[in-house]
Amino acid sequence: GNSVTQMEGPVTLSEEAFLTINCTYTATGYPSLFWYVQYPGEGLQLLLKATKADDKGSNKGFEATYRKETTSFHLEKGSVQVSDSAVYFCAVPGNNDMRFGAGTRLTVKP
Amino acid sequence: ETGVTQSPTHLIKTRGQQVTLRCSSQSGHNTVSWYQQALGQGPQFIFQYYREEENGRGNFPPRFSGLQFPNYSSELNVNALELDDSALYLCASSLAGSVYGYTFGSGTRLTVV
């Protein structure tokens, strides 16, 4: 079935540094792909999505491109802020569920 | 539009007890899914309800059960609580399955002692 694998981190960056969190997928066909973010003490929030191959999802300065050649959906941000500190999850739909990676904890230091 | 609301936010129960967690779905959403998130891990799928019927289940024992009501709100019931049931329980609502992404609630933190 569909699944995602993401780098687990943790990742620690200084403010204004460039961020990449890797995610690769295994899927039948070309399902939508998602990135969710979880801030401390909260549930998951949809960060961005891409609904077909070669699509780029973007939100709040974050971007991810759905690349079928490399089966990847890496999350990037050009300049991170302290407020971006959170856990990031890559996800792909299964038959009746959403399947998440293990999560990558990002800490941004001033 | 209102988001997904879960109650209670925190709960402490004793091993062997039963617990009921509640979820109100986002307006317009007809599908509710429940996830268990252990500390430091990704969410694990428990089950999904669509139009009051179970529409898929993950690898959880029968002591995890649920309901969905006509207004699309939902309950998660866990019987015979075990220490390993301690986790954040997340409810997510969506429209017509998972293709369009989920809206998650803030979760219920369950501690079993």
PDB file of N, CA and C in Angstrom, chain A residues 54-98:
ATOM      1  N   ASP A  54       4.336  16.790 -10.567  1.00  0.00           N
ATOM      2  CA  ASP A  54       4.925  18.055 -11.023  1.00  0.00           C
ATOM      3  C   ASP A  54       4.253  19.294 -10.409  1.00  0.00           C
ATOM      4  N   ASP A  55       3.229  19.084  -9.597  1.00  0.00           N
ATOM      5  CA  ASP A  55       2.612  20.206  -8.894  1.00  0.00           C
ATOM      6  C   ASP A  55       3.549  20.703  -7.805  1.00  0.00           C
ATOM      7  N   LYS A  56       3.464  21.987  -7.503  1.00  0.00           N
ATOM      8  CA  LYS A  56       4.173  22.550  -6.373  1.00  0.00           C
ATOM      9  C   LYS A  56       3.144  23.084  -5.392  1.00  0.00           C
ATOM     10  N   GLY A  57       3.203  22.590  -4.150  1.00  0.00           N
ATOM     11  CA  GLY A  57       2.374  23.142  -3.096  1.00  0.00           C
ATOM     12  C   GLY A  57       3.168  24.191  -2.345  1.00  0.00           C
ATOM     13  N   SER A  58       2.484  25.230  -1.867  1.00  0.00           N
ATOM     14  CA  SER A  58       3.191  26.276  -1.128  1.00  0.00           C
ATOM     15  C   SER A  58       2.261  26.928  -0.121  1.00  0.00           C
ATOM     16  N   ASN A  59       2.852  27.383   0.982  1.00  0.00           N
ATOM     17  CA  ASN A  59       2.094  28.049   2.034  1.00  0.00           C
ATOM     18  C   ASN A  59       3.075  28.592   3.059  1.00  0.00           C
ATOM     19  N   LYS A  60       2.870  29.809   3.512  1.00  0.00           N
ATOM     20  CA  LYS A  60       3.672  30.429   4.575  1.00  0.00           C
ATOM     21  C   LYS A  60       5.165  30.380   4.279  1.00  0.00           C
ATOM     22  N   GLY A  61       5.560  30.447   3.035  1.00  0.00           N
ATOM     23  CA  GLY A  61       6.970  30.417   2.666  1.00  0.00           C
ATOM     24  C   GLY A  61       7.531  29.020   2.469  1.00  0.00           C
ATOM     25  N   PHE A  62       6.775  28.003   2.800  1.00  0.00           N
ATOM     26  CA  PHE A  62       7.173  26.615   2.577  1.00  0.00           C
ATOM     27  C   PHE A  62       6.742  26.178   1.179  1.00  0.00           C
ATOM     28  N   GLU A  63       7.571  25.307   0.581  1.00  0.00           N
ATOM     29  CA  GLU A  63       7.242  24.754  -0.723  1.00  0.00           C
ATOM     30  C   GLU A  63       7.597  23.275  -0.763  1.00  0.00           C
ATOM     31  N   ALA A  64       6.876  22.530  -1.606  1.00  0.00           N
ATOM     32  CA  ALA A  64       7.228  21.141  -1.873  1.00  0.00           C
ATOM     33  C   ALA A  64       6.748  20.807  -3.278  1.00  0.00           C
ATOM     34  N   THR A  65       7.608  20.144  -4.054  1.00  0.00           N
ATOM     35  CA  THR A  65       7.275  19.781  -5.430  1.00  0.00           C
ATOM     36  C   THR A  65       7.119  18.276  -5.538  1.00  0.00           C
ATOM     37  N   TYR A  66       6.038  17.853  -6.133  1.00  0.00           N
ATOM     38  CA  TYR A  66       5.688  16.443  -6.332  1.00  0.00           C
ATOM     39  C   TYR A  66       6.501  15.932  -7.521  1.00  0.00           C
ATOM     40  N   ARG A  67       7.542  15.176  -7.264  1.00  0.00           N
ATOM     41  CA  ARG A  67       8.431  14.706  -8.326  1.00  0.00           C
ATOM     42  C   ARG A  67       8.275  13.200  -8.500  1.00  0.00           C
ATOM     43  N   LYS A  68       7.669  12.793  -9.608  1.00  0.00           N
ATOM     44  CA  LYS A  68       7.426  11.362  -9.835  1.00  0.00           C
ATOM     45  C   LYS A  68       8.712  10.641 -10.245  1.00  0.00           C
ATOM     46  N   GLU A  69       9.649  11.365 -10.843  1.00  0.00           N
ATOM     47  CA  GLU A  69      10.890  10.709 -11.286  1.00  0.00           C
ATOM     48  C   GLU A  69      11.700  10.189 -10.101  1.00  0.00           C
ATOM     49  N   THR A  70      11.674  10.961  -9.011  1.00  0.00           N
ATOM     50  CA  THR A  70      12.439  10.575  -7.823  1.00  0.00           C
ATOM     51  C   THR A  70      11.525  10.135  -6.680  1.00  0.00           C
ATOM     52  N   THR A  71      10.238  10.033  -6.949  1.00  0.00           N
ATOM     53  CA  THR A  71       9.206   9.701  -5.932  1.00  0.00           C
ATOM     54  C   THR A  71       9.449  10.477  -4.646  1.00  0.00           C
ATOM     55  N   SER A  72       9.593  11.782  -4.795  1.00  0.00           N
ATOM     56  CA  SER A  72       9.916  12.617  -3.641  1.00  0.00           C
ATOM     57  C   SER A  72       8.951  13.787  -3.506  1.00  0.00           C
ATOM     58  N   PHE A  73       8.891  14.320  -2.303  1.00  0.00           N
ATOM     59  CA  PHE A  73       8.038  15.478  -1.993  1.00  0.00           C
ATOM     60  C   PHE A  73       8.734  16.236  -0.862  1.00  0.00           C
ATOM     61  N   HIS A  74       9.929  16.713  -1.119  1.00  0.00           N
ATOM     62  CA  HIS A  74      10.750  17.357  -0.093  1.00  0.00           C
ATOM     63  C   HIS A  74      10.184  18.726   0.288  1.00  0.00           C
ATOM     64  N   LEU A  75      10.218  19.027   1.563  1.00  0.00           N
ATOM     65  CA  LEU A  75       9.733  20.312   2.076  1.00  0.00           C
ATOM     66  C   LEU A  75      10.910  21.292   2.166  1.00  0.00           C
ATOM     67  N   GLU A  76      10.714  22.511   1.673  1.00  0.00           N
ATOM     68  CA  GLU A  76      11.776  23.514   1.688  1.00  0.00           C
ATOM     69  C   GLU A  76      11.241  24.859   2.150  1.00  0.00           C
ATOM     70  N   LYS A  77      12.139  25.623   2.788  1.00  0.00           N
ATOM     71  CA  LYS A  77      11.839  27.014   3.111  1.00  0.00           C
ATOM     72  C   LYS A  77      13.144  27.775   3.055  1.00  0.00           C
ATOM     73  N   GLY A  78      13.104  28.922   2.426  1.00  0.00           N
ATOM     74  CA  GLY A  78      14.325  29.673   2.180  1.00  0.00           C
ATOM     75  C   GLY A  78      14.916  30.327   3.410  1.00  0.00           C
ATOM     76  N   SER A  79      14.078  30.701   4.366  1.00  0.00           N
ATOM     77  CA  SER A  79      14.561  31.442   5.531  1.00  0.00           C
ATOM     78  C   SER A  79      13.641  31.127   6.708  1.00  0.00           C
ATOM     79  N   VAL A  80      14.102  30.245   7.596  1.00  0.00           N
ATOM     80  CA  VAL A  80      13.232  29.812   8.691  1.00  0.00           C
ATOM     81  C   VAL A  80      13.236  30.836   9.828  1.00  0.00           C
ATOM     82  N   GLN A  81      12.156  30.824  10.576  1.00  0.00           N
ATOM     83  CA  GLN A  81      11.989  31.688  11.739  1.00  0.00           C
ATOM     84  C   GLN A  81      11.822  30.837  12.991  1.00  0.00           C
ATOM     85  N   VAL A  82      12.047  31.466  14.136  1.00  0.00           N
ATOM     86  CA  VAL A  82      11.873  30.743  15.399  1.00  0.00           C
ATOM     87  C   VAL A  82      10.480  30.147  15.490  1.00  0.00           C
ATOM     88  N   SER A  83       9.494  30.849  14.958  1.00  0.00           N
ATOM     89  CA  SER A  83       8.101  30.399  15.021  1.00  0.00           C
ATOM     90  C   SER A  83       7.831  29.170  14.153  1.00  0.00           C
ATOM     91  N   ASP A  84       8.780  28.777  13.324  1.00  0.00           N
ATOM     92  CA  ASP A  84       8.623  27.552  12.513  1.00  0.00           C
ATOM     93  C   ASP A  84       8.994  26.296  13.297  1.00  0.00           C
ATOM     94  N   SER A  85       9.483  26.458  14.507  1.00  0.00           N
ATOM     95  CA  SER A  85       9.832  25.304  15.335  1.00  0.00           C
ATOM     96  C   SER A  85       8.589  24.458  15.575  1.00  0.00           C
ATOM     97  N   ALA A  86       8.644  23.200  15.166  1.00  0.00           N
ATOM     98  CA  ALA A  86       7.473  22.311  15.200  1.00  0.00           C
ATOM     99  C   ALA A  86       7.919  20.941  14.702  1.00  0.00           C
ATOM    100  N   VAL A  87       6.956  20.017  14.655  1.00  0.00           N
ATOM    101  CA  VAL A  87       7.200  18.713  14.042  1.00  0.00           C
ATOM    102  C   VAL A  87       6.457  18.671  12.709  1.00  0.00           C
ATOM    103  N   TYR A  88       7.141  18.231  11.665  1.00  0.00           N
ATOM    104  CA  TYR A  88       6.599  18.220  10.313  1.00  0.00           C
ATOM    105  C   TYR A  88       6.404  16.773   9.860  1.00  0.00           C
ATOM    106  N   PHE A  89       5.215  16.509   9.310  1.00  0.00           N
ATOM    107  CA  PHE A  89       4.856  15.163   8.857  1.00  0.00           C
ATOM    108  C   PHE A  89       4.523  15.182   7.370  1.00  0.00           C
ATOM    109  N   CYS A  90       5.142  14.277   6.641  1.00  0.00           N
ATOM    110  CA  CYS A  90       4.775  14.006   5.259  1.00  0.00           C
ATOM    111  C   CYS A  90       3.655  12.953   5.284  1.00  0.00           C
ATOM    112  N   ALA A  91       2.717  13.015   4.339  1.00  0.00           N
ATOM    113  CA  ALA A  91       1.583  12.093   4.385  1.00  0.00           C
ATOM    114  C   ALA A  91       1.064  11.793   2.989  1.00  0.00           C
ATOM    115  N   VAL A  92       0.499  10.587   2.856  1.00  0.00           N
ATOM    116  CA  VAL A  92      -0.115  10.139   1.604  1.00  0.00           C
ATOM    117  C   VAL A  92      -1.391   9.393   1.946  1.00  0.00           C
ATOM    118  N   PRO A  93      -2.461   9.535   1.158  1.00  0.00           N
ATOM    119  CA  PRO A  93      -3.694   8.791   1.436  1.00  0.00           C
ATOM    120  C   PRO A  93      -3.499   7.302   1.196  1.00  0.00           C
ATOM    121  N   GLY A  94      -4.132   6.496   2.091  1.00  0.00           N
ATOM    122  CA  GLY A  94      -4.233   5.071   1.870  1.00  0.00           C
ATOM    123  C   GLY A  94      -5.619   4.760   1.358  1.00  0.00           C
ATOM    124  N   ASN A  95      -6.109   3.564   1.650  1.00  0.00           N
ATOM    125  CA  ASN A  95      -7.446   3.189   1.182  1.00  0.00           C
ATOM    126  C   ASN A  95      -8.525   4.028   1.867  1.00  0.00           C
ATOM    127  N   ASN A  96      -8.454   4.108   3.179  1.00  0.00           N
ATOM    128  CA  ASN A  96      -9.444   4.868   3.949  1.00  0.00           C
ATOM    129  C   ASN A  96      -8.782   5.719   5.021  1.00  0.00           C
ATOM    130  N   ASP A  97      -7.526   5.985   4.871  1.00  0.00           N
ATOM    131  CA  ASP A  97      -6.808   6.684   5.923  1.00  0.00           C
ATOM    132  C   ASP A  97      -5.734   7.563   5.307  1.00  0.00           C
ATOM    133  N   MET A  98      -5.144   8.366   6.151  1.00  0.00           N
ATOM    134  CA  MET A  98      -3.975   9.152   5.778  1.00  0.00           C
ATOM    135  C   MET A  98      -2.771   8.501   6.446  1.00  0.00           C
TER     136      MET A  98
END
